[in-house]
CSV table of C-alpha atoms and ligand atoms in Angstrom, one decimal:
chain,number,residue,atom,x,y,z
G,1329,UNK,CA,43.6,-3.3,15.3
G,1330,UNK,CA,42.5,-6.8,15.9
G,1331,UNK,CA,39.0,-6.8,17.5
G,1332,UNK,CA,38.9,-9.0,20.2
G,1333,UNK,CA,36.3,-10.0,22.7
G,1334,UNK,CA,38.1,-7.6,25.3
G,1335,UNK,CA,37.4,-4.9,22.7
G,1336,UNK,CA,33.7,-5.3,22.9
G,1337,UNK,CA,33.8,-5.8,26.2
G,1338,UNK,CA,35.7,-2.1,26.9
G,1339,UNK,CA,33.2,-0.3,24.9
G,1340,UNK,CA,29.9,-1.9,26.2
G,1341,UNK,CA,31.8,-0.6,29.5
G,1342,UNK,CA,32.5,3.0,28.2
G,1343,UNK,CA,28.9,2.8,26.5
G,1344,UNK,CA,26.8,6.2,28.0
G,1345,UNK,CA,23.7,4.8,26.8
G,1346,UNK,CA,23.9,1.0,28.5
G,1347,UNK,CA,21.7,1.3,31.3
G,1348,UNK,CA,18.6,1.2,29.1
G,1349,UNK,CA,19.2,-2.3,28.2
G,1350,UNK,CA,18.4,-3.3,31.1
G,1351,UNK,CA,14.3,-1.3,30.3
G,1352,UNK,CA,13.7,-4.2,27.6
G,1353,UNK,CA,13.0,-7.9,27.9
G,1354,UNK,CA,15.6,-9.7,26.3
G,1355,UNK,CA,15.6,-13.2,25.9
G,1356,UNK,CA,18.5,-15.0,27.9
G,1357,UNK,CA,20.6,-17.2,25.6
G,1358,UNK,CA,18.9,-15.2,21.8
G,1359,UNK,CA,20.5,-12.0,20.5
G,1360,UNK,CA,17.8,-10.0,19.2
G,1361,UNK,CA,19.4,-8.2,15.6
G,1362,UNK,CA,16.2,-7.4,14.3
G,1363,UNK,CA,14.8,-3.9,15.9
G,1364,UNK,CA,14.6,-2.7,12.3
G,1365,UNK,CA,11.8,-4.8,12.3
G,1366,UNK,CA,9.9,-5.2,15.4
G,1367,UNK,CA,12.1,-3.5,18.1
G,1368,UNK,CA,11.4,-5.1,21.6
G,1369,UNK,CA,9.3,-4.2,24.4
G,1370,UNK,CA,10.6,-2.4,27.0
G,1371,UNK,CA,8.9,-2.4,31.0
G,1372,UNK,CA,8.0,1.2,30.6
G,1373,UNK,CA,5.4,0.5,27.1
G,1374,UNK,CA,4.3,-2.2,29.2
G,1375,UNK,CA,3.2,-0.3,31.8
G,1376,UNK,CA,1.8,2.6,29.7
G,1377,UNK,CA,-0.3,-0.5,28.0
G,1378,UNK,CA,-1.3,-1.8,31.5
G,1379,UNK,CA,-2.4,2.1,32.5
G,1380,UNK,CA,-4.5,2.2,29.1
G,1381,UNK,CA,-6.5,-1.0,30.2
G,1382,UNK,CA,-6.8,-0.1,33.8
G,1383,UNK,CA,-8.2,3.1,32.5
G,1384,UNK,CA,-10.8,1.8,30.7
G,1385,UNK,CA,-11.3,-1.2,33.5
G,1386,UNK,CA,-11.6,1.9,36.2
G,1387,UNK,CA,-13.5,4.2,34.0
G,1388,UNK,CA,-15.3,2.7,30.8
G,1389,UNK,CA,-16.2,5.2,28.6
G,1390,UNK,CA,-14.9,8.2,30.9
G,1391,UNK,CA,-11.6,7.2,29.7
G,1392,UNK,CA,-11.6,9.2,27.1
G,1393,UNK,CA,-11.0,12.4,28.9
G,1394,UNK,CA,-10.1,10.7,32.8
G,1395,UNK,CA,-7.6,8.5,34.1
G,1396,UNK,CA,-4.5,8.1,33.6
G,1397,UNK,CA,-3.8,9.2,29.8
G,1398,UNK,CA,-7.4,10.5,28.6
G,1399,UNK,CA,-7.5,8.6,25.1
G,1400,UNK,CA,-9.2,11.5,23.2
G,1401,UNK,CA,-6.5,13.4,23.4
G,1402,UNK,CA,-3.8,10.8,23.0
G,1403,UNK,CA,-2.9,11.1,19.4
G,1404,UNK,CA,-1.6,14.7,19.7
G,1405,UNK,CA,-0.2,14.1,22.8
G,1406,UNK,CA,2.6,11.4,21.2
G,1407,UNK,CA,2.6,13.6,18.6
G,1408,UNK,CA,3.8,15.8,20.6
G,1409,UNK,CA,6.2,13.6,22.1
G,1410,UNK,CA,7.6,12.0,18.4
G,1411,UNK,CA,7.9,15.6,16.8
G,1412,UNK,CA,11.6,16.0,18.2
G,1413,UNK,CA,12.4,13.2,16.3
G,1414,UNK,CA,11.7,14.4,13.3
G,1415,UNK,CA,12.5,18.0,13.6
G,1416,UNK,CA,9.1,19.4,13.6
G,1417,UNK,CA,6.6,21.1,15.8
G,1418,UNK,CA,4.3,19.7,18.1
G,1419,UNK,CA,1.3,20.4,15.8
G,1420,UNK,CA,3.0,19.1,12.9
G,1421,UNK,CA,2.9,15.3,13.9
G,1422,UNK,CA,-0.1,13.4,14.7
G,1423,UNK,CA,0.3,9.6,15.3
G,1424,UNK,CA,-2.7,7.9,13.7
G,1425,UNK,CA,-3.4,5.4,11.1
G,1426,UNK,CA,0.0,3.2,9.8
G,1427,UNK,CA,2.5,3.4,7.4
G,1428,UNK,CA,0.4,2.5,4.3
G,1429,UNK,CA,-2.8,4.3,5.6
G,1430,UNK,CA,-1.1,7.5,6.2
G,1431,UNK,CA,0.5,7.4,2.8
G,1432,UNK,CA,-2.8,6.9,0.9
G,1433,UNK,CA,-4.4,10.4,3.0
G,1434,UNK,CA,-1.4,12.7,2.2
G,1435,UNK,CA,-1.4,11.7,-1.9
G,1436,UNK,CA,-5.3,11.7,-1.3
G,1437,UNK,CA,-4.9,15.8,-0.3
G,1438,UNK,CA,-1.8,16.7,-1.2
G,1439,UNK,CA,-1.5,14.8,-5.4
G,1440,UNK,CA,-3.1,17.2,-7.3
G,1441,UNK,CA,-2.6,16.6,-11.3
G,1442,UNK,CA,-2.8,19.5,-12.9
G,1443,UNK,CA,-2.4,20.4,-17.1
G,1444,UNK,CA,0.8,19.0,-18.1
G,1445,UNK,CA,1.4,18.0,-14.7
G,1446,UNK,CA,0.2,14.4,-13.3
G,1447,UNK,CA,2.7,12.4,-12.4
G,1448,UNK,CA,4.0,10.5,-9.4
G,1449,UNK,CA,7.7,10.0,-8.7
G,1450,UNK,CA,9.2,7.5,-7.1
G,1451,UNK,CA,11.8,4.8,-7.0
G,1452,UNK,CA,12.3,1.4,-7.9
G,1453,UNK,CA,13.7,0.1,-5.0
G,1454,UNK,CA,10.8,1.0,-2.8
G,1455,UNK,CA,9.1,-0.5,0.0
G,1456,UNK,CA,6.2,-2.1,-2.3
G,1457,UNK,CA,3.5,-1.1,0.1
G,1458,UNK,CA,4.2,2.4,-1.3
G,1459,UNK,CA,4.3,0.9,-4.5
G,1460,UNK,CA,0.8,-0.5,-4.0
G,1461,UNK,CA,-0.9,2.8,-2.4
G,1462,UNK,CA,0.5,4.8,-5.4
G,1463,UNK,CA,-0.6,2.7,-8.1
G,1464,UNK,CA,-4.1,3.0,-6.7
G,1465,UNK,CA,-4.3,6.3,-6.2
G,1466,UNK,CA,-3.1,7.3,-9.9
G,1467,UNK,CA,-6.2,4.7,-11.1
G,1468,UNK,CA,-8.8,6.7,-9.0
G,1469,UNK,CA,-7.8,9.9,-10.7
G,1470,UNK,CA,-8.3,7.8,-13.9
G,1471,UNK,CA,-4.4,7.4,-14.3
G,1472,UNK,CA,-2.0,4.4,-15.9
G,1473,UNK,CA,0.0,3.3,-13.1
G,1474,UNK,CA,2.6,2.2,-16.1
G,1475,UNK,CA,2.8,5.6,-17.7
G,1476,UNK,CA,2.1,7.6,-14.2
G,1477,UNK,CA,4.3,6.0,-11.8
G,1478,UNK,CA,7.7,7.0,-12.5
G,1479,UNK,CA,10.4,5.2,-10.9
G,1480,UNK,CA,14.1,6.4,-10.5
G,1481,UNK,CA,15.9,3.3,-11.4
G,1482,UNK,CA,19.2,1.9,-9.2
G,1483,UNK,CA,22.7,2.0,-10.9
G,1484,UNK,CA,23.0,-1.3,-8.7
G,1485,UNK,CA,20.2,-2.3,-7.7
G,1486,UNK,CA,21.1,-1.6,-4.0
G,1487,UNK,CA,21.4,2.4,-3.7
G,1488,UNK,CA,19.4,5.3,-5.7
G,1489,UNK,CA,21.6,8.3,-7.2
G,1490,UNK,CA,20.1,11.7,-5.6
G,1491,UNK,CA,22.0,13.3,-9.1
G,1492,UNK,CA,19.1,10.2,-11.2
G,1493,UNK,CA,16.1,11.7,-8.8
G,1494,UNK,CA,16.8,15.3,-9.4
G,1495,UNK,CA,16.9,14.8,-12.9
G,1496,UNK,CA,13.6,13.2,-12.9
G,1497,UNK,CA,12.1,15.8,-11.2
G,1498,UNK,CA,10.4,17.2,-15.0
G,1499,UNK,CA,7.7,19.1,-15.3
G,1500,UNK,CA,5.4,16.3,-16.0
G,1501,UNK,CA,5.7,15.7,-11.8
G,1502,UNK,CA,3.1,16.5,-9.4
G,1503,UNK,CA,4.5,14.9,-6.5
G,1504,UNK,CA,7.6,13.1,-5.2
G,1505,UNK,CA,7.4,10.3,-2.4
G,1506,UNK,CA,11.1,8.6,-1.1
G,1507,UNK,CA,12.0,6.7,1.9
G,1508,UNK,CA,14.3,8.5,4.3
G,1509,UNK,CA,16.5,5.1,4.4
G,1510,UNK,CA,16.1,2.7,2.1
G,1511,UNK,CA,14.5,-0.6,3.7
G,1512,UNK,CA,17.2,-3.4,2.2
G,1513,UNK,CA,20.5,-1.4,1.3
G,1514,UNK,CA,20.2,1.2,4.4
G,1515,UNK,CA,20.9,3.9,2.5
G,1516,UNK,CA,20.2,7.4,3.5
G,1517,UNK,CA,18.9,10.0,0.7
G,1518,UNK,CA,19.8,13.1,1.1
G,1519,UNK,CA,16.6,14.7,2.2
G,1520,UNK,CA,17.6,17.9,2.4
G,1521,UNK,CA,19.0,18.0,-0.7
G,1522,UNK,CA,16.2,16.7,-2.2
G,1523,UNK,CA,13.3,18.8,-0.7
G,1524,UNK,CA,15.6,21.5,-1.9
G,1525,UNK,CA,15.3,20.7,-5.0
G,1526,UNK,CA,12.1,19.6,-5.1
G,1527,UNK,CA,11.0,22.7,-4.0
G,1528,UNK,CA,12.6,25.1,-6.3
G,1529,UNK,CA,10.7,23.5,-9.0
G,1530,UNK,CA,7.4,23.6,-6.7
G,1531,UNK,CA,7.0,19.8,-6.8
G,1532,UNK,CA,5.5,18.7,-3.5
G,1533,UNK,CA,7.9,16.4,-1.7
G,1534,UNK,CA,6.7,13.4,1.0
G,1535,UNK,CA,9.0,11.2,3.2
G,1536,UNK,CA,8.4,7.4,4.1
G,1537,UNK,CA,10.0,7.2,7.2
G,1538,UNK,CA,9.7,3.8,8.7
G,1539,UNK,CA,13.5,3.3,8.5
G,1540,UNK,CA,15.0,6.3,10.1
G,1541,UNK,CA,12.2,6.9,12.5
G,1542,UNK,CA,13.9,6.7,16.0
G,1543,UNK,CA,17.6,5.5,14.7
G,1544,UNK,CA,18.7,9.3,12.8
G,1545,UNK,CA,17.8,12.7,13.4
G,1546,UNK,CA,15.5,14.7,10.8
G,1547,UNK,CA,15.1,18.4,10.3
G,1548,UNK,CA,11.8,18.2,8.3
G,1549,UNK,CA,10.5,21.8,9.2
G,1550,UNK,CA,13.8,23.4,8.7
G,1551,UNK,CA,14.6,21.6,5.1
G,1552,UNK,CA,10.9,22.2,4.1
G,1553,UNK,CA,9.8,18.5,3.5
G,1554,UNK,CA,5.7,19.0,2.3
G,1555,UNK,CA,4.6,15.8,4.7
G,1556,UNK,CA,6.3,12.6,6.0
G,1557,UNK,CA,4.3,9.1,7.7
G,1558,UNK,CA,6.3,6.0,9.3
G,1559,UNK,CA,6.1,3.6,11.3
G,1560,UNK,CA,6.3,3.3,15.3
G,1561,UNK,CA,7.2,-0.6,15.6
G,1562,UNK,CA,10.7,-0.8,14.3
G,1563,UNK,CA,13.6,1.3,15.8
G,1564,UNK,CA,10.5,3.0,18.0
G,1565,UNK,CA,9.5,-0.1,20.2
G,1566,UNK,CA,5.8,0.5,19.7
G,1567,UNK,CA,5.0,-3.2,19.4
G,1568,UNK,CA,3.4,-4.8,17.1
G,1569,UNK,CA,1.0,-3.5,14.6
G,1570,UNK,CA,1.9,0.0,16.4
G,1571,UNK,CA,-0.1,3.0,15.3
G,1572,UNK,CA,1.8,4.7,12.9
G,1573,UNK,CA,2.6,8.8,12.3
G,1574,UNK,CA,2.0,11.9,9.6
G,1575,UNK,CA,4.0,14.8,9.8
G,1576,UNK,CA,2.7,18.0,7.4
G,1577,UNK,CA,4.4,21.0,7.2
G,1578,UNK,CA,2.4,23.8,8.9
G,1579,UNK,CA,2.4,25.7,5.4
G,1580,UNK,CA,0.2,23.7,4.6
G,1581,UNK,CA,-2.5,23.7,7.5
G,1582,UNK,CA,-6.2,24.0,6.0
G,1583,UNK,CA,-5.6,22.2,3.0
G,1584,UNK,CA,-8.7,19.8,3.7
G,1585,UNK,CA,-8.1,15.9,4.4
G,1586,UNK,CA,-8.2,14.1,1.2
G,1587,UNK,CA,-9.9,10.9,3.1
G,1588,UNK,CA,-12.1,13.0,5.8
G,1589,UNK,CA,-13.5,11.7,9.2
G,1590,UNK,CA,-14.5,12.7,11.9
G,1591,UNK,CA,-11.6,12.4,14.3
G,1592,UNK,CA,-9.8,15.0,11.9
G,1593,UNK,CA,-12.2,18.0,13.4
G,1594,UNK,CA,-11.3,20.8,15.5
G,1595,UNK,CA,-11.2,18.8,19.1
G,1596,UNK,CA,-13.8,21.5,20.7
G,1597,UNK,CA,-16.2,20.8,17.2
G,1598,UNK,CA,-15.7,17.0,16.7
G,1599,UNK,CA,-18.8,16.5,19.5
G,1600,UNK,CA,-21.1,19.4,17.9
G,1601,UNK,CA,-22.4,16.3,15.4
G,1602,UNK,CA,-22.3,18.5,12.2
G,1603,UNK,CA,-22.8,17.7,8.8
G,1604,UNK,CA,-19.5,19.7,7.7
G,1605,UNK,CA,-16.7,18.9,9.0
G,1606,UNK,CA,-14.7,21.7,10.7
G,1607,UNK,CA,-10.7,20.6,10.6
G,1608,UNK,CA,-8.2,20.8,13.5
G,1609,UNK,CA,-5.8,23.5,12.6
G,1610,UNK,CA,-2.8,21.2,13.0
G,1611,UNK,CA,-1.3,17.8,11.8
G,1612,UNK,CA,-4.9,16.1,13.5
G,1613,UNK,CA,-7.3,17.1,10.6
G,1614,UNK,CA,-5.2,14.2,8.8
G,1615,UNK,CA,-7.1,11.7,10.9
G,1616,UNK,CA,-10.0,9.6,9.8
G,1617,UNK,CA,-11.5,7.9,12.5
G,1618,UNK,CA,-11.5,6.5,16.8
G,1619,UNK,CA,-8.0,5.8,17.5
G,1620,UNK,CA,-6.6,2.6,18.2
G,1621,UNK,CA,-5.9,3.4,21.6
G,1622,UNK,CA,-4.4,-0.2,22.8
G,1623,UNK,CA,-1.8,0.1,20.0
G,1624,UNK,CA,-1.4,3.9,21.0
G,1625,UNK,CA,-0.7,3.0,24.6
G,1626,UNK,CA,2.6,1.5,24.5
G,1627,UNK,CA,4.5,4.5,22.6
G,1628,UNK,CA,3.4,6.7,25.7
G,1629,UNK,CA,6.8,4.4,27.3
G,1630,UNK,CA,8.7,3.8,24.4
G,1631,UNK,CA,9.0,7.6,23.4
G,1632,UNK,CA,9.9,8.4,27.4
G,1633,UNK,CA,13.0,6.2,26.9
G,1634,UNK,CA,13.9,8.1,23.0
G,1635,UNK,CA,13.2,11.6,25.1
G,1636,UNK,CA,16.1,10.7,27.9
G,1637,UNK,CA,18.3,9.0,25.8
G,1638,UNK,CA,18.2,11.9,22.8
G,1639,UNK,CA,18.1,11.0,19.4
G,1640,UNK,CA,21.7,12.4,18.6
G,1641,UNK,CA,23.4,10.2,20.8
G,1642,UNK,CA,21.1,7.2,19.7
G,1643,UNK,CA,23.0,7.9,16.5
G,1644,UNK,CA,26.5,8.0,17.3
G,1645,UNK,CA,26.2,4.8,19.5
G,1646,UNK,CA,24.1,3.6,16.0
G,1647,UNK,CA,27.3,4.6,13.5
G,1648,UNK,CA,29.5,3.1,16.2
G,1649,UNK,CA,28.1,0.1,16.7
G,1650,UNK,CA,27.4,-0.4,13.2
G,1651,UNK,CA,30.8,0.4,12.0
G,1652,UNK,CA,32.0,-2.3,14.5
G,1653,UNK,CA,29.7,-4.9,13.4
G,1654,UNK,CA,31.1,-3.8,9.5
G,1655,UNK,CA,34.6,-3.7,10.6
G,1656,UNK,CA,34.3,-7.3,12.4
G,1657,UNK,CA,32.1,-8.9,9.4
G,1658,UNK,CA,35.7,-7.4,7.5
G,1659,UNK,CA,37.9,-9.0,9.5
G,1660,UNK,CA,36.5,-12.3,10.3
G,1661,UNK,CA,34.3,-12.9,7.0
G,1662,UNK,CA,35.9,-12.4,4.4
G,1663,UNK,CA,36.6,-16.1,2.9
G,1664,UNK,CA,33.2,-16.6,3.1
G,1665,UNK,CA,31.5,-14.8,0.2
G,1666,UNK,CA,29.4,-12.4,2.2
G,1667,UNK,CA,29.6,-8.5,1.1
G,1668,UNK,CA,28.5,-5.4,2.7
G,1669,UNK,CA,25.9,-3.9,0.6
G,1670,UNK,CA,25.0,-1.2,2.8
G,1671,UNK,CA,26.6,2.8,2.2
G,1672,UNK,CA,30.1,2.9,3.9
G,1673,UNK,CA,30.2,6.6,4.6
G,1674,UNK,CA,28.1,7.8,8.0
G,1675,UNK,CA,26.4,10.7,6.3
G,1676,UNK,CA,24.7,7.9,3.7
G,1677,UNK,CA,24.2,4.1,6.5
G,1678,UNK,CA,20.8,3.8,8.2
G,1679,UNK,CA,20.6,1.8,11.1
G,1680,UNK,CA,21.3,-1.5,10.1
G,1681,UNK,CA,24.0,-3.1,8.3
G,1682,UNK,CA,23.2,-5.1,4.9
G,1683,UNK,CA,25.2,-8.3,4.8
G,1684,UNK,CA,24.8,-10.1,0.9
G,1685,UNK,CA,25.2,-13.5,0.2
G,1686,UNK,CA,23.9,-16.1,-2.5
G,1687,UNK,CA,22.7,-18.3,0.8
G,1688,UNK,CA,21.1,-15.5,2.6
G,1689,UNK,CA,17.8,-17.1,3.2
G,1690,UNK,CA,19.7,-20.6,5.0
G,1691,UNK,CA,21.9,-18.5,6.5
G,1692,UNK,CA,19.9,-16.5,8.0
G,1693,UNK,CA,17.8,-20.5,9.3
G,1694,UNK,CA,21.2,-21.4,10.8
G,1695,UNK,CA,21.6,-18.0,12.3
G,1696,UNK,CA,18.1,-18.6,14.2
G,1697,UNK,CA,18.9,-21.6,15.2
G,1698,UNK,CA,22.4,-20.8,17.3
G,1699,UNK,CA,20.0,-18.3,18.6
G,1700,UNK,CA,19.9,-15.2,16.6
G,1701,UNK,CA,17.4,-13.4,15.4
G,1702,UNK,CA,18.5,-11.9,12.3
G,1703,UNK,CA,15.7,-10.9,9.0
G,1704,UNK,CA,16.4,-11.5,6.0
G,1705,UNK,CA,15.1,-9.7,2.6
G,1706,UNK,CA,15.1,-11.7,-1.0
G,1707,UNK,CA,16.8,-12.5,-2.5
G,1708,UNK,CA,20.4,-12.3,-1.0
G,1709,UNK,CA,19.9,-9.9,1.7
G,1710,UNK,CA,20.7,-10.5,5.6
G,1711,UNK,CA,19.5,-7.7,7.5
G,1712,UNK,CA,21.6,-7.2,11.2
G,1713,UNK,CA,20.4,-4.3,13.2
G,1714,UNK,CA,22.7,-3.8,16.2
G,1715,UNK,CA,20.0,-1.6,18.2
G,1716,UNK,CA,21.4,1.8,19.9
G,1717,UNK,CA,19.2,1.3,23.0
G,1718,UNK,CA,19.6,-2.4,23.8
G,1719,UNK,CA,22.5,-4.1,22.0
G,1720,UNK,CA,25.5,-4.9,22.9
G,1721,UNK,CA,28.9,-4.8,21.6
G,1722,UNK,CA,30.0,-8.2,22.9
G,1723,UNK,CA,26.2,-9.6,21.5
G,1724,UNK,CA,27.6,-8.0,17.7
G,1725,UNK,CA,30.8,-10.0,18.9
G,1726,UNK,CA,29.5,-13.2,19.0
G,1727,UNK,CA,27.5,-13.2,16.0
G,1728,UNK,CA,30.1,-12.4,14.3
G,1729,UNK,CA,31.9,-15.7,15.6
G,1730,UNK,CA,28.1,-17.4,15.8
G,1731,UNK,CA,28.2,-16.7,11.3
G,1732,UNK,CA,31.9,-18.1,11.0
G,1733,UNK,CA,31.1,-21.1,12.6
G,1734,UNK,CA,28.0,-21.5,10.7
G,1735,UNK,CA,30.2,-21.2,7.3
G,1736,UNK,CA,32.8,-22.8,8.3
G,1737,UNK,CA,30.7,-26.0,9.5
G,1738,UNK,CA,28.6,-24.9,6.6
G,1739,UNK,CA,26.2,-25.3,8.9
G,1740,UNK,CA,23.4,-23.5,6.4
G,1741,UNK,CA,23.7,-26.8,3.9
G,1742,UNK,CA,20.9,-28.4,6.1
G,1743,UNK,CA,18.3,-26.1,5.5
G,1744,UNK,CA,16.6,-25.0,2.4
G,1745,UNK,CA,17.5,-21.7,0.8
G,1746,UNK,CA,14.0,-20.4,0.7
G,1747,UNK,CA,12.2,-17.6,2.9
G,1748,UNK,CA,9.6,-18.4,5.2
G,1749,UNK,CA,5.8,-17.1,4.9
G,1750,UNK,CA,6.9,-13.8,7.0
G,1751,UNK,CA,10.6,-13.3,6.5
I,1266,PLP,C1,7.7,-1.4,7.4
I,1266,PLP,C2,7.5,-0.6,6.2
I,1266,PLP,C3,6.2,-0.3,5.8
I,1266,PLP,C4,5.0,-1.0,6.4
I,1266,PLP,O1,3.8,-0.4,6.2
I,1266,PLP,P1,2.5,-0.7,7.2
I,1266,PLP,O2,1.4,0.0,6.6
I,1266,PLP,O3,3.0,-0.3,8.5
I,1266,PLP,O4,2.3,-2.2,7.1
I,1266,PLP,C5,6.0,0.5,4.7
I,1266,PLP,N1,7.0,1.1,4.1
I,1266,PLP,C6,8.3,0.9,4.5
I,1266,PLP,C7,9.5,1.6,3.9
I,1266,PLP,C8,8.5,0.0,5.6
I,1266,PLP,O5,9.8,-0.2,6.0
């Protein structure tokens, strides 16, 4: 099948999920390929920001439980509202903190070495954030990072076996933290699979999340993942700097907060002013302290959007538009040097598709410069994130023709094949 312009044009048409593009701001003449990232604003977190800040302009301090959306109560209440995402109860999530934050309170209460057993699994293609939070946390139980951080290594340096992590679930572990999706290569680990396993062996298993979070479903209750944290700014359109979220299994309430605060307290207690600290019975006692409540505000709109398009058709226009962008890079690329290094198969592609090439970094200069917005990861990695919720098939279209007329002009020679301070 040749795929034309027409094509993309026909299934934007037939696209059931096309009239909430029109909910974000999209720049005229700039197609955004970078919701991975930073996913847009849309009118409706706008407005729930602009409630937030008449709330406090209306009621200063009696804005924590008046107006609008009381803010005391705000955390649960997207909790709440994110927990169908993940396939959890409402008083399993709590959206507090951010990605790395939350990491460093669930290893803080829930990595607890014991005899033979001290050590931290993870991978070598990780998110180094994670990286960072674990090392640290093995030093302040007076571990070697280099002897107590084990990390699964990549066959090929793009994708992690699930067969090389299962194996290295020895004895010696204590707890096991993965990302859902890997952040370059897109792949999916098989988190069922993995809990599974994890859990026979009664190694505690955590999720980072930031990459699946509001592009795939998740069953974490059902496959009996211990706890999960992400973040709310890429595919969730919190904005930027979002708060981020915890999920812990409910098997686990009244294990007590590793890093403790106040905000973590029963809600009825938190105002008694005690000197022992009585915790919420629910995913909240994971919090530390006020929350952020302007970063908070805009999820209150982004989530209404995720909870009336539904997450399972998110996903199938997701593979769909995906696969299109794959079969087009394919059809029209293929002289050029570029390969897909993201999974082929649905069951194992995230939500972005992970185009290699030895000039990624200009590239991806030349890309920005015809007017999209693309990211790119060192050292070869173009990331392009056609967005369920707001792009288009004829905008995957004509990026497609946009990065054929770059090589072919070799446009890209004019610019230096280095990243930029953020990339
Ligand atoms: C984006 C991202 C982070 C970012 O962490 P913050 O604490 O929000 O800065 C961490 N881990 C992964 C896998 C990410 O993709």
């Amino acid at each position: 099948m040749l795929l034309t312009l027409e094509y993309a044009q026909l299934q934007d048409k037939e696209d059931s999920l096309k009239r909430f593009r029109e909910e974000f701001y999209i720049k005229p003449n700039s197609i955004y390929m970078d919701g991975n990232s930073l996913g847009l604003l849309s009118k409706r977190a706008e407005r729930t920001l602009l409630e937030s800040l008449n709330d406090w302009k209306e009621h200063g301090i009696d804005g924590w439980t008046n107006g609008k959306h009381p803010w005391f109560f705000l955390s649960e209440k997207l909790g709440e509202m994110i927990a169908p995402l993940v396939g959890a109860a409402a008083n399993e999530v709590i959206v507090t903190g951010s990605t790395t934050v939350n990491l460093h309170q669930l290893v803080a209460t829930f990595y607890k070495p014991e005899g033979t057993r001290t050590k931290i699994l993870a991978d070598e293609l990780t998110f180094p954030s994670d990286i960072y939070a674990l090392q640290s946390q093995l030093r302040i139980h007076g571990f070697d990072p280099d002897t107590h951080l084990i990390r699964v290594k990549s066959r090929d340096g793009r994708f992690i076996e699930e067969e090389d992590i299962i194996e290295a679930m020895t004895d010696e572990i204590a707890l096991i933290i993965l990302p859902t999706v890997l952040y370059r290569s897109g792949q999916i680990l098989d988190m069922k699979r993995l809990t599974a396993e994890a859990n026979r062996r009664g190694i505690l298993i955590g999720f980072d999340g930031c990459h699946s979070i509001g592009a795939i479903p998740h069953s974490f209750s059902e496959w009996g993942v211990d706890f999960a944290y992400w973040c709310n700014y890429k595919h969730l359109n919190g904005g930027p700097g979002s708060v981020g979220g915890l999920y812990v299994n409910s098997k686990h309430f009244g294990t007590a907060p590793g890093l403790a605060g106040w905000f973590g307290s029963k809600k009825e207690k938190q105002f008694d002013m005690e000197h022992y600290l009585t915790p919420a019975d629910s995913a909240g006692a994971y919090q530390i302290g006020t929350p952020h409540v302007l970063s908070l505000s805009p999820l209150l709109g982004a989530l209404e959007i995720f909870a009336e398009a539904g997450i399972e058709n998110i996903r199938a226009k997701s593979l769909n538009i995906n696969q299109y962008l794959m079969d087009l890079i394919n059809q029209d690329l293929h002289d050029f040097g570029f390969t897909i290094g993201n999974p082929i198969d649905d069951i194992r592609r995230g939500g972005h598709v992970s185009l290699e090439h030895k000039e990624a970094a200009r590239i991806c200069k030349a890309l920005k410069e015809n007017g999209v917005i693309p990211d790119f990861r060192a050292p070869n990695i173009i990331r392009l994130a056609p967005v369920a919720l707001y792009t288009s098939y004829t905008e995957v279209w004509e990026v497609v023709q946009i990065l054929k007329k770059i090589m072919t002009e070799k446009q890209y020679e004019k610019f230096k094949n280095e990243r930029e301070v953020v990339a």
